[in-house]
């Protein structure tokens, strides 16, 4: 049964208020539910109603008492733009090509923001005010999207879907100067403030004054945000709309602290989700007011769920599953997530989680989790962490993040190890779980045509989205990913060993160096970086790749050869720093930065790039 048939079947068989009032074919606008999203930024479930006894969040606690808490809600990305990309479309950013932070993916003509379908069915849709979707939204996405957008601006009596995004808790607010922070939190009473000396510190962070202060200010900001959320709920009630409006509250990803935001641990993905149904629509709720549900839900499910609640058919292109309303699907067994380029730094990590276990696959294990990222390193606690690492004063769990490399695989038992510091991937007692989670991740990457295995510059070349490339066919990233001639996903999954959890042997990697597809050659080179010791058997084959037609392959070959002291590698990278492709320049700059003092001959080229149009290139070079 396809989704349209399922919708008709479900709507026809539904009982009570929903069957009578929510289907657009039978309902008047006054009978359709209004839907309000109150969203905030950069927080995990650090609310008292979610069990955080340190939190001061009375307004959201009251909302939870009147609604349902979802204790297992997760973003598919640990940073805002890719997270919002999937939220607004119901499609994973790794499928759209919007998975890199602050990139610009061209949407295929048949992909729309889910608000488009609400508007077609009579809803007024307003967004106040952040979009940040990693693509240019179609013009029909919103009736109003601005700092002045409000449900009050709709036609009288028109049902609405309204978003209010509260930015108070954003990472950048934690590290304000003392005077700026005092002004930001001026409305807090003494009993609402969080003393650094009493602040709990997670085991993956070193217990330092900087971390205590940053975590305390993080909690202070959540209390400020709680007041803002309360003001919105009061406005809804004053307008006489509370009894006609379903309210969602959630964050755009996990906590805005180092090792939380930007990483695929629960600290970066787990969000608080509260949904309140007024009495009129309580038949649509999954539980009674005040209940907590442990059903797994992901961000790509939110759009389909809103459509289901509004009685709007869910487009088949959406990958999310409704978890409420007549189109609700069976509960998920897994939720998935990806990390790709974060601002100026490349990495590629994928994860899958079930109710108990988390599996993480690091496709670039040669890179440190703590590699320098300019925006992240503004945080005082992150600076302290890096300083302790440089001085050799870290041990235990806090030392893991700052290690030079990462394990290829990570497996965590979240019941026993909720902070994900005890990696079980090498424990034979968990071999069956490891294999199951591995297979689940491989299946998801295959089924969703995960574009993360295509280097960013290659993605642009093949789609001909960027004007400085003469190659390609001018298609969206989504469409090229579904053409095996443009994106040989099966070969890429094989060369990266996704299904097996380990890189292929040297023989397979050497064969990959001569594969007809540049992306396979690229990953073959990265696989060789994982081979222990000097490997003269591959030296000549990798040297030939310095002249590869693909700049991504040339850069990867130069990086590998530099590791074994090849004198010509830096010259290749200097040439690529002058490449007309901005993402080629960024890849080269990342590699040169890792070279440290050995990169000094490239300093003159660096200076010319400090006014590069791509600010990420500039940021990657000012660290050198």
Coordinates of C-alpha atoms in Angstrom, one line a residue:
X1 CA 0.0 0.0 0.0
X2 CA 1.5 3.4 -1.0
X3 CA 1.3 6.5 1.2
X4 CA -1.7 7.9 -0.7
X5 CA -3.7 4.7 -0.3
X6 CA -2.7 4.5 3.3
X7 CA -3.9 8.0 3.9
X8 CA -7.3 7.3 2.4
X9 CA -7.6 4.0 4.3
X10 CA -6.5 5.5 7.6
X11 CA -8.7 8.6 7.3
X12 CA -11.7 6.5 6.4
X13 CA -11.3 4.3 9.4
X14 CA -10.3 6.9 12.0
X15 CA -12.7 7.6 14.8
X16 CA -13.8 10.6 17.0
X17 CA -12.8 14.2 16.6
X18 CA -10.1 13.5 14.0
X19 CA -12.3 11.7 11.5
X20 CA -14.9 14.4 11.8
X21 CA -12.8 17.5 11.8
X22 CA -9.3 17.1 10.5
X23 CA -9.6 15.7 6.9
X24 CA -9.5 18.7 4.5
X25 CA -12.1 17.1 2.3
X26 CA -14.7 17.4 5.1
X27 CA -13.4 20.0 7.5
X28 CA -13.9 23.8 7.5
X29 CA -10.8 25.9 8.1
X30 CA -12.0 26.5 11.7
X31 CA -12.0 22.8 12.4
X32 CA -8.4 22.2 11.3
X33 CA -5.8 22.2 14.1
X34 CA -3.4 25.1 14.3
X35 CA 0.2 24.0 14.8
X36 CA 2.8 26.0 16.6
X37 CA 6.5 25.1 16.7
X38 CA 8.5 26.7 19.4
X39 CA 12.1 25.9 18.6
X40 CA 15.4 26.8 20.3
X41 CA 19.0 26.3 19.5
X42 CA 21.9 24.2 20.8
X43 CA 20.4 22.4 23.8
X44 CA 20.0 18.8 24.8
X45 CA 17.3 17.6 27.1
X46 CA 18.6 19.8 29.9
X47 CA 15.1 20.6 31.2
X48 CA 13.8 19.7 34.7
X49 CA 10.9 17.8 33.1
X50 CA 13.5 15.6 31.3
X51 CA 15.2 14.7 34.6
X52 CA 17.8 17.5 34.8
X53 CA 17.6 18.5 38.5
X54 CA 20.0 21.4 37.9
X55 CA 17.6 23.0 35.3
X56 CA 15.3 25.9 36.1
X57 CA 12.6 25.6 33.4
X58 CA 9.1 26.1 35.0
X59 CA 7.3 27.1 31.8
X60 CA 8.5 24.2 29.7
X61 CA 7.9 21.9 32.7
X62 CA 4.3 23.0 32.7
X63 CA 4.0 22.4 29.0
X64 CA 5.3 18.9 29.5
X65 CA 2.8 18.4 32.3
X66 CA 0.1 19.3 29.8
X67 CA 1.6 17.4 26.9
X68 CA 3.7 14.4 26.0
X69 CA 7.5 14.1 26.4
X70 CA 9.4 12.2 23.8
X71 CA 12.5 11.0 25.5
X72 CA 14.2 9.5 22.4
X73 CA 14.0 12.4 19.8
X74 CA 17.1 13.0 17.7
X75 CA 18.4 15.2 15.0
X76 CA 20.1 13.6 12.0
X77 CA 22.9 16.2 12.2
X78 CA 24.7 17.8 15.1
X79 CA 24.7 21.3 13.7
X80 CA 22.0 23.7 12.6
X81 CA 21.9 24.0 8.8
X82 CA 22.0 20.3 7.8
X83 CA 19.5 19.6 10.7
X84 CA 17.1 22.3 9.4
X85 CA 17.5 21.0 5.9
X86 CA 16.0 17.7 6.8
X87 CA 13.4 19.2 9.2
X88 CA 11.8 21.4 6.5
X89 CA 11.9 18.8 3.7
X90 CA 11.5 15.4 5.5
X91 CA 14.5 14.2 3.5
X92 CA 18.0 13.5 4.9
X93 CA 20.5 16.2 4.0
X94 CA 22.8 13.4 2.9
X95 CA 20.3 12.6 0.2
X96 CA 19.8 16.2 -0.9
X97 CA 23.5 17.1 -0.9
X98 CA 22.9 19.6 1.8
X99 CA 25.0 17.8 4.4
X100 CA 28.0 20.1 4.5
X101 CA 27.6 23.0 6.9
X102 CA 26.7 26.3 5.2
X103 CA 26.7 24.9 1.7
X104 CA 24.2 25.5 -1.0
X105 CA 22.4 22.5 -2.5
X106 CA 20.2 22.9 -5.6
X107 CA 16.8 21.3 -5.0
X108 CA 15.2 19.1 -7.6
X109 CA 12.0 20.5 -8.9
X110 CA 9.9 17.9 -7.1
X111 CA 11.2 18.6 -3.6
X112 CA 9.4 21.2 -1.6
X113 CA 9.4 22.4 2.0
X114 CA 6.6 20.6 3.8
X115 CA 4.9 24.0 4.4
X116 CA 4.2 24.1 0.6
X117 CA 1.7 21.3 1.1
X118 CA 0.1 22.9 4.1
X119 CA -0.4 26.1 2.2
X120 CA -2.0 24.2 -0.7
X121 CA -4.6 22.9 1.9
X122 CA -5.4 26.3 3.2
X123 CA -2.9 26.9 6.0
X124 CA -1.2 30.2 6.6
X125 CA 2.5 29.3 7.3
X126 CA 4.8 31.8 9.1
X127 CA 8.4 31.5 10.2
X128 CA 10.0 33.8 12.8
X129 CA 12.6 33.8 11.6
X130 CA 15.7 31.7 11.0
X131 CA 15.7 29.5 7.9
X132 CA 19.3 28.3 7.3
X133 CA 18.3 25.3 5.1
X134 CA 21.5 24.9 3.1
X135 CA 19.4 25.6 0.0
X136 CA 17.5 28.5 -1.5
X137 CA 13.9 27.8 -0.5
X138 CA 11.2 27.6 -3.1
X139 CA 9.2 30.8 -3.3
X140 CA 6.0 29.0 -2.2
X141 CA 7.5 27.8 1.1
X142 CA 6.1 30.5 3.5
X143 CA 3.4 33.1 3.6
X144 CA 5.7 35.1 5.7
X145 CA 9.3 34.5 6.9
X146 CA 10.8 37.3 8.8
X147 CA 11.4 38.7 12.3
X148 CA 7.8 40.1 12.2
X149 CA 6.2 36.8 11.0
X150 CA 3.3 35.8 13.3
X151 CA 0.1 33.8 13.4
X152 CA -1.6 37.1 14.0
X153 CA -0.9 38.2 10.4
X154 CA -3.1 35.5 8.8
X155 CA -6.5 36.0 7.4
X156 CA -9.0 35.9 10.3
X157 CA -10.1 32.3 11.0
X158 CA -7.5 30.8 8.7
X159 CA -5.6 27.7 10.3
X160 CA -2.0 28.4 10.8
X161 CA 1.4 26.6 11.1
X162 CA 3.8 29.0 12.8
X163 CA 7.4 28.7 13.8
X164 CA 9.1 30.8 16.4
X165 CA 12.8 30.1 16.7
X166 CA 14.4 31.3 20.0
X167 CA 18.2 32.0 19.5
X168 CA 19.0 32.7 23.2
X169 CA 20.7 29.4 23.8
X170 CA 22.9 29.4 20.8
X171 CA 26.5 28.4 21.4
X172 CA 27.7 32.0 20.6
X173 CA 25.7 33.3 23.6
X174 CA 27.5 31.1 26.1
X175 CA 30.8 32.8 25.5
X176 CA 29.7 36.4 25.6
X177 CA 31.8 38.8 27.6
X178 CA 30.9 39.1 31.3
X179 CA 29.2 42.4 30.7
X180 CA 27.3 41.1 27.6
X181 CA 26.2 38.0 29.4
X182 CA 25.0 40.0 32.4
X183 CA 22.9 42.1 30.1
X184 CA 21.6 39.0 28.3
X185 CA 20.5 37.4 31.5
X186 CA 19.4 40.6 33.4
X187 CA 15.9 39.3 34.0
X188 CA 17.0 36.2 35.9
X189 CA 16.4 36.3 39.6
X190 CA 19.2 35.1 42.0
X191 CA 17.5 31.7 42.6
X192 CA 17.3 31.2 38.8
X193 CA 21.1 31.4 38.3
X194 CA 23.4 28.5 38.1
X195 CA 26.6 28.6 40.2
X196 CA 29.7 27.3 38.4
X197 CA 30.9 25.5 41.5
X198 CA 27.6 23.5 41.7
X199 CA 27.4 22.8 38.0
X200 CA 27.6 19.1 37.0
X201 CA 30.3 18.3 34.5
X202 CA 29.9 15.3 32.1
X203 CA 32.7 12.8 32.3
X204 CA 34.0 13.5 28.8
X205 CA 34.9 17.0 29.8
X206 CA 37.8 18.0 32.0
X207 CA 36.7 19.6 35.3
X208 CA 38.1 23.0 34.9
X209 CA 36.9 26.5 35.9
X210 CA 36.3 27.3 32.2
X211 CA 34.1 24.3 31.7
X212 CA 32.2 25.0 34.9
X213 CA 31.5 28.6 33.9
X214 CA 30.5 27.6 30.3
X215 CA 28.1 24.9 31.5
X216 CA 26.6 27.2 34.1
X217 CA 26.0 29.9 31.5
X218 CA 24.5 27.3 29.2
X219 CA 22.0 26.5 31.9
X220 CA 21.3 30.2 32.6
X221 CA 20.5 30.8 29.0
X222 CA 18.1 27.8 29.0
X223 CA 16.3 29.5 31.9
X224 CA 16.1 32.8 29.9
X225 CA 14.8 30.8 26.9
X226 CA 12.2 29.1 29.1
X227 CA 10.8 32.6 29.9
X228 CA 10.6 33.4 26.2
X229 CA 8.8 30.2 25.5
X230 CA 6.4 30.9 28.3
X231 CA 5.7 34.4 26.8
X232 CA 4.8 32.7 23.5
X233 CA 2.4 30.3 25.2
X234 CA 0.8 33.2 27.1
X235 CA 0.3 35.1 23.8
X236 CA -1.3 32.0 22.3
X237 CA -3.7 31.8 25.3
X238 CA -4.5 35.5 25.3
X239 CA -5.4 35.3 21.6
X240 CA -7.9 32.5 22.5
X241 CA -6.0 30.0 20.4
X242 CA -4.6 27.5 23.0
X243 CA -7.6 25.2 22.7
X244 CA -7.3 25.0 18.9
X245 CA -3.5 24.7 18.6
X246 CA -1.1 21.7 18.8
X247 CA 2.2 22.9 20.3
X248 CA 5.6 21.4 19.6
X249 CA 8.8 22.4 21.5
X250 CA 12.2 21.1 20.6
X251 CA 15.8 22.2 19.9
X252 CA 17.6 22.2 16.5
X253 CA 20.3 19.7 17.8
X254 CA 22.1 18.9 21.0
X255 CA 24.0 21.0 23.5
X256 CA 26.2 23.9 22.1
X257 CA 29.3 22.7 24.0
X258 CA 32.4 21.2 22.6
X259 CA 32.1 17.5 21.8
X260 CA 28.4 17.9 21.9
X261 CA 27.5 20.2 19.0
X262 CA 29.1 18.9 15.7
X263 CA 29.5 15.3 16.9
X264 CA 27.3 12.2 16.6
X265 CA 27.1 11.3 20.2
X266 CA 23.8 11.7 22.0
X267 CA 25.2 14.9 23.5
X268 CA 25.1 16.4 20.0
X269 CA 21.9 14.8 18.6
X270 CA 19.5 14.2 21.5
X271 CA 16.9 16.9 21.7
X272 CA 14.0 17.6 24.1
X273 CA 10.6 17.1 22.4
X274 CA 7.3 18.1 24.0
X275 CA 4.0 18.0 22.1
X276 CA 0.8 19.4 23.8
X277 CA -2.6 18.6 22.4
X278 CA -5.6 20.6 23.5
X279 CA -8.6 18.7 24.6
X280 CA -10.2 19.2 21.2
X281 CA -7.5 17.1 19.5
X282 CA -6.4 14.9 22.4
X283 CA -7.5 11.8 20.5
X284 CA -4.5 12.3 18.2
X285 CA -2.0 12.2 21.1
X286 CA -0.1 9.1 21.7
X287 CA -0.4 9.2 25.4
X288 CA -2.2 11.1 28.2
X289 CA -1.0 14.5 29.4
X290 CA 2.2 14.3 31.5
X291 CA 3.3 11.0 30.0
X292 CA 6.8 10.2 28.6
X293 CA 7.3 8.0 25.5
X294 CA 10.5 6.3 24.6
X295 CA 9.5 5.9 20.9
X296 CA 12.5 6.7 18.6
X297 CA 11.7 9.8 16.4
X298 CA 14.0 11.7 14.1
X299 CA 13.9 15.1 12.6
X300 CA 12.9 13.9 9.1
X301 CA 9.8 12.6 10.8
X302 CA 8.6 16.0 12.0
X303 CA 7.4 17.3 8.6
X304 CA 5.4 14.2 7.7
X305 CA 3.9 14.2 11.2
X306 CA 2.7 17.8 10.8
X307 CA 1.2 16.9 7.5
X308 CA -0.5 13.9 9.0
X309 CA -2.0 15.9 11.9
X310 CA -3.3 18.5 9.4
X311 CA -4.9 15.8 7.2
X312 CA -2.5 16.4 4.3
X313 CA -1.1 13.5 2.2
X314 CA 2.6 12.9 2.8
X315 CA 4.5 13.1 -0.5
X316 CA 6.3 9.8 -1.4
X317 CA 9.6 11.6 -1.9
X318 CA 9.8 12.2 1.9
X319 CA 12.0 9.8 3.8
X320 CA 10.6 10.6 7.2
X321 CA 7.7 8.7 8.9
X322 CA 4.8 10.3 10.6
X323 CA 4.5 9.3 14.3
X324 CA 1.1 10.9 14.9
X325 CA -2.1 11.3 13.0
X326 CA -3.9 8.9 10.6
X327 CA -0.7 8.4 8.5
X328 CA 1.4 7.4 11.5
X329 CA 3.8 4.6 10.6
X330 CA 5.1 1.8 12.8
X331 CA 7.7 2.9 15.3
X332 CA 11.3 3.1 14.1
X333 CA 13.9 0.6 15.1
X334 CA 16.7 3.0 14.2
X335 CA 17.5 6.6 13.9
X336 CA 20.5 7.8 11.7
X337 CA 22.9 10.7 11.6
X338 CA 25.8 12.1 9.7
X339 CA 28.6 14.6 10.2
X340 CA 30.4 16.1 7.2
X341 CA 32.2 19.4 6.7
X342 CA 31.8 21.6 9.7
X343 CA 32.6 25.1 8.6
X344 CA 36.2 25.0 7.3
X345 CA 37.0 21.5 8.5
X346 CA 36.4 18.2 6.6
X347 CA 35.5 15.0 8.2
X348 CA 33.0 12.2 7.4
X349 CA 31.2 10.3 10.2
X350 CA 28.0 8.2 10.1
X351 CA 26.0 6.8 13.0
X352 CA 23.0 4.7 13.8
X353 CA 21.2 4.3 17.1
X354 CA 18.5 2.0 18.4
X355 CA 16.8 2.0 21.7
X356 CA 20.0 0.9 23.5
X357 CA 23.1 1.0 21.3
X358 CA 24.9 3.6 19.2
X359 CA 27.2 2.6 16.3
X360 CA 29.6 5.2 14.9
X361 CA 31.6 4.7 11.7
X362 CA 34.6 7.1 11.2
X363 CA 35.5 7.3 7.5
X364 CA 38.4 9.7 8.2
X365 CA 39.9 8.1 11.3
X366 CA 43.2 9.8 10.6
X367 CA 41.7 13.1 11.7
X368 CA 41.4 14.2 15.3
X369 CA 38.0 14.9 16.8
X370 CA 39.6 18.0 18.2
X371 CA 41.1 19.4 15.0
X372 CA 41.1 23.2 15.1
X373 CA 37.9 24.9 14.0
X374 CA 37.9 28.6 14.3
X375 CA 34.3 29.1 15.5
X376 CA 34.4 26.2 18.0
X377 CA 37.7 27.3 19.4
X378 CA 36.2 30.7 20.5
X379 CA 34.7 28.8 23.4
X380 CA 36.8 29.4 26.6
X381 CA 36.3 25.8 27.7
X382 CA 37.5 24.5 24.3
X383 CA 40.6 26.7 24.6
X384 CA 41.3 25.3 28.0
X385 CA 40.8 21.7 26.7
X386 CA 43.3 22.2 23.9
X387 CA 45.8 23.8 26.3
X388 CA 45.6 20.8 28.6
X389 CA 46.0 18.4 25.7
X390 CA 49.1 20.3 24.5
X391 CA 50.6 20.1 28.0
X392 CA 49.9 16.4 28.3
X393 CA 47.6 16.8 31.3
X394 CA 44.6 14.9 30.0
X395 CA 43.7 11.4 31.0
X396 CA 40.7 9.1 31.0
X397 CA 37.5 10.1 29.0
X398 CA 38.5 13.8 28.5
X399 CA 41.7 12.6 26.7
X400 CA 39.7 10.7 24.0
X401 CA 38.4 13.8 22.2
X402 CA 41.9 15.3 21.8
X403 CA 43.6 12.2 20.5
X404 CA 45.3 12.6 17.1
X405 CA 43.2 9.9 15.5
X406 CA 39.8 8.2 15.9
X407 CA 38.9 4.5 15.9
X408 CA 37.3 3.3 12.7
X409 CA 34.3 1.9 14.6
X410 CA 32.7 2.9 17.9
X411 CA 29.9 1.0 19.7
X412 CA 28.2 2.2 22.9
X413 CA 25.8 0.6 25.3
X414 CA 23.7 3.7 26.1
X415 CA 21.9 2.1 29.1
X416 CA 25.2 1.5 30.9
X417 CA 27.2 4.3 29.3
X418 CA 25.0 7.2 28.4
X419 CA 27.9 9.6 27.9
X420 CA 29.5 7.2 25.2
X421 CA 33.0 7.0 26.6
X422 CA 33.5 3.2 26.7
X423 CA 33.9 1.9 23.2
X424 CA 32.8 -1.7 22.9
X425 CA 33.5 -2.2 19.2
X426 CA 36.5 -4.5 19.8
X427 CA 34.7 -6.4 22.6
X428 CA 33.8 -9.9 21.2
X429 CA 30.9 -10.1 23.6
X430 CA 29.2 -7.4 21.5
X431 CA 30.1 -8.9 18.1
X432 CA 26.5 -9.7 17.2
X433 CA 25.3 -6.2 18.1
X434 CA 28.1 -4.7 16.2
X435 CA 27.3 -6.6 13.1
X436 CA 23.6 -5.8 13.3
X437 CA 24.2 -2.1 13.7
X438 CA 26.9 -2.1 11.0
X439 CA 24.4 -3.7 8.6
X440 CA 21.7 -1.2 9.5
X441 CA 24.0 1.7 8.7
X442 CA 25.0 0.3 5.4
X443 CA 21.4 -0.4 4.5
X444 CA 20.4 3.2 5.3
X445 CA 23.3 4.7 3.3
X446 CA 22.4 2.5 0.4
X447 CA 18.7 3.2 0.5
X448 CA 19.0 6.9 0.9
X449 CA 21.9 7.3 -1.7
X450 CA 24.1 8.9 0.9
X451 CA 26.1 11.6 -0.9
X452 CA 28.8 11.8 1.8
X453 CA 31.0 9.4 -0.2
X454 CA 31.4 12.0 -2.9
X455 CA 34.0 14.7 -2.2
X456 CA 32.4 18.1 -2.0
X457 CA 34.3 19.4 -5.0
X458 CA 33.4 16.3 -7.1
X459 CA 29.8 16.8 -6.2
X460 CA 29.8 20.3 -7.7
X461 CA 31.8 19.1 -10.7
X462 CA 29.3 16.3 -11.5
X463 CA 26.2 18.5 -11.0
X464 CA 27.7 21.5 -12.7
X465 CA 26.2 23.6 -10.0
X466 CA 29.2 25.8 -9.6
X467 CA 29.9 28.1 -12.7
X468 CA 33.7 27.6 -12.7
X469 CA 33.3 23.9 -13.7
X470 CA 32.9 23.0 -17.3
X471 CA 32.0 19.3 -16.6
X472 CA 28.7 17.8 -15.4
X473 CA 25.1 17.7 -16.5
X474 CA 23.5 20.5 -14.6
X475 CA 21.4 18.3 -12.3
X476 CA 20.7 18.5 -8.6
X477 CA 22.8 16.6 -6.2
X478 CA 19.8 14.5 -5.3
X479 CA 19.3 13.4 -8.9
X480 CA 22.9 12.7 -9.7
X481 CA 23.1 10.5 -6.6
X482 CA 20.5 8.2 -8.2
X483 CA 22.4 7.8 -11.4
X484 CA 24.9 4.9 -11.0
X485 CA 26.9 6.5 -13.9
X486 CA 27.4 9.6 -11.9
X487 CA 27.5 8.0 -8.4
X488 CA 28.6 4.4 -8.2
X489 CA 27.4 3.9 -4.7
X490 CA 27.9 0.2 -4.6
X491 CA 31.6 0.6 -5.5
X492 CA 32.0 3.3 -2.9
X493 CA 30.4 1.3 -0.1
X494 CA 32.8 -1.5 -1.0
X495 CA 36.0 0.5 -1.2
X496 CA 35.2 2.1 2.2
X497 CA 34.3 -1.2 3.8
X498 CA 31.0 0.2 5.2
X499 CA 29.3 -3.2 5.3
X500 CA 32.3 -4.9 6.8
X501 CA 33.3 -2.3 9.3
X502 CA 36.9 -2.3 8.1
X503 CA 38.9 -0.9 5.2
X504 CA 39.6 -3.4 2.4
X505 CA 43.0 -5.0 2.2
X506 CA 45.9 -3.4 0.3
X507 CA 45.2 -5.4 -2.9
X508 CA 41.6 -4.1 -3.1
X509 CA 42.7 -0.6 -2.4
X510 CA 45.4 -0.7 -5.0
X511 CA 42.8 -1.9 -7.5
X512 CA 40.6 1.0 -6.5
X513 CA 43.4 3.5 -7.5
X514 CA 42.7 2.7 -11.1
X515 CA 39.0 2.6 -10.9
X516 CA 37.2 4.7 -13.6
X517 CA 35.4 6.8 -11.0
X518 CA 37.3 9.5 -9.2
X519 CA 35.4 9.1 -5.9
X520 CA 36.5 5.5 -5.7
X521 CA 40.1 6.4 -6.4
X522 CA 39.8 9.1 -3.7
X523 CA 38.6 6.7 -1.0
X524 CA 41.2 4.1 -2.1
X525 CA 43.9 6.6 -1.2
X526 CA 42.2 7.4 2.1
X527 CA 42.1 3.7 2.8
X528 CA 45.8 3.4 2.2
X529 CA 46.4 6.0 4.9
X530 CA 45.0 3.4 7.4
X531 CA 47.6 0.8 6.4
X532 CA 50.3 0.5 9.1
X533 CA 53.9 1.1 8.2
X534 CA 55.6 2.1 5.0
X535 CA 54.0 0.6 1.9
X536 CA 56.4 0.8 -1.1
X537 CA 54.1 -1.5 -3.0
X538 CA 51.7 1.4 -3.5
X539 CA 54.2 4.2 -3.8
X540 CA 54.3 4.3 -7.6
X541 CA 50.6 3.8 -8.0
X542 CA 49.8 6.7 -5.7
X543 CA 52.4 8.9 -7.3
X544 CA 50.6 8.6 -10.6
X545 CA 47.5 10.0 -8.9
X546 CA 49.3 13.4 -8.4
X547 CA 48.3 13.9 -12.1
X548 CA 44.8 12.6 -11.7
X549 CA 42.0 14.4 -13.6
X550 CA 40.2 14.9 -10.3
X551 CA 41.5 17.6 -8.0
X552 CA 40.1 15.8 -5.0
X553 CA 42.2 12.8 -5.9
X554 CA 45.3 14.9 -6.5
X555 CA 44.9 16.5 -3.1
X556 CA 44.4 13.1 -1.3
X557 CA 47.4 11.6 -3.1
X558 CA 49.6 14.5 -2.1
X559 CA 48.5 14.2 1.6
X560 CA 49.3 10.5 1.7
X561 CA 52.7 11.0 0.0
X562 CA 53.6 13.8 2.3
X563 CA 53.2 11.4 5.2
X564 CA 56.1 9.3 3.9
X565 CA 58.3 12.3 3.1
X566 CA 57.6 12.7 -0.7
X567 CA 59.2 16.0 -1.6
X568 CA 56.8 16.9 -4.4
X569 CA 53.6 16.6 -2.5
X570 CA 53.5 20.2 -1.2
X571 CA 54.0 21.6 -4.6
X572 CA 50.9 19.8 -5.8
X573 CA 48.9 21.3 -3.0
X574 CA 50.2 24.8 -3.6
X575 CA 48.9 24.5 -7.2
X576 CA 45.5 23.3 -5.9
X577 CA 45.4 26.3 -3.5
X578 CA 45.2 28.3 -6.7
X579 CA 42.4 26.2 -8.2
X580 CA 39.4 28.0 -9.5
X581 CA 37.1 25.6 -7.5
X582 CA 36.6 27.0 -4.0
X583 CA 36.0 23.5 -2.5
X584 CA 39.2 22.3 -4.0
X585 CA 41.0 25.2 -2.4
X586 CA 39.4 24.4 0.9
X587 CA 40.4 20.7 0.7
X588 CA 44.0 21.7 -0.1
X589 CA 44.1 24.2 2.7
X590 CA 42.9 21.6 5.2
X591 CA 45.7 19.3 4.2
X592 CA 48.4 22.0 4.2
X593 CA 47.2 23.1 7.6
X594 CA 47.8 19.5 9.0
X595 CA 51.4 19.6 7.6
X596 CA 52.3 22.3 10.2
X597 CA 55.9 23.7 9.9
X598 CA 56.5 21.6 6.7
X599 CA 54.0 23.9 4.9
X600 CA 56.1 27.0 5.3
X601 CA 57.2 27.1 1.6
X602 CA 53.5 27.7 0.8
X603 CA 53.3 30.9 2.9
X604 CA 53.2 33.3 -0.1
X605 CA 50.3 31.4 -1.6
X606 CA 48.5 31.5 1.8
X607 CA 48.9 35.3 2.0
X608 CA 47.1 35.7 -1.4
X609 CA 44.3 33.5 -0.2
X610 CA 43.5 35.6 2.9
X611 CA 41.1 37.6 0.8
X612 CA 39.5 34.4 -0.8
X613 CA 35.8 34.7 -1.6
X614 CA 35.2 31.6 0.4
X615 CA 35.7 32.6 4.0
X616 CA 36.2 29.0 5.0
X617 CA 39.4 28.9 3.0
X618 CA 40.6 32.0 4.9
X619 CA 39.7 30.4 8.3
X620 CA 41.6 27.2 7.5
X621 CA 44.7 29.2 6.7
X622 CA 44.8 31.7 9.5
X623 CA 45.4 28.8 11.9
X624 CA 48.8 28.0 10.2

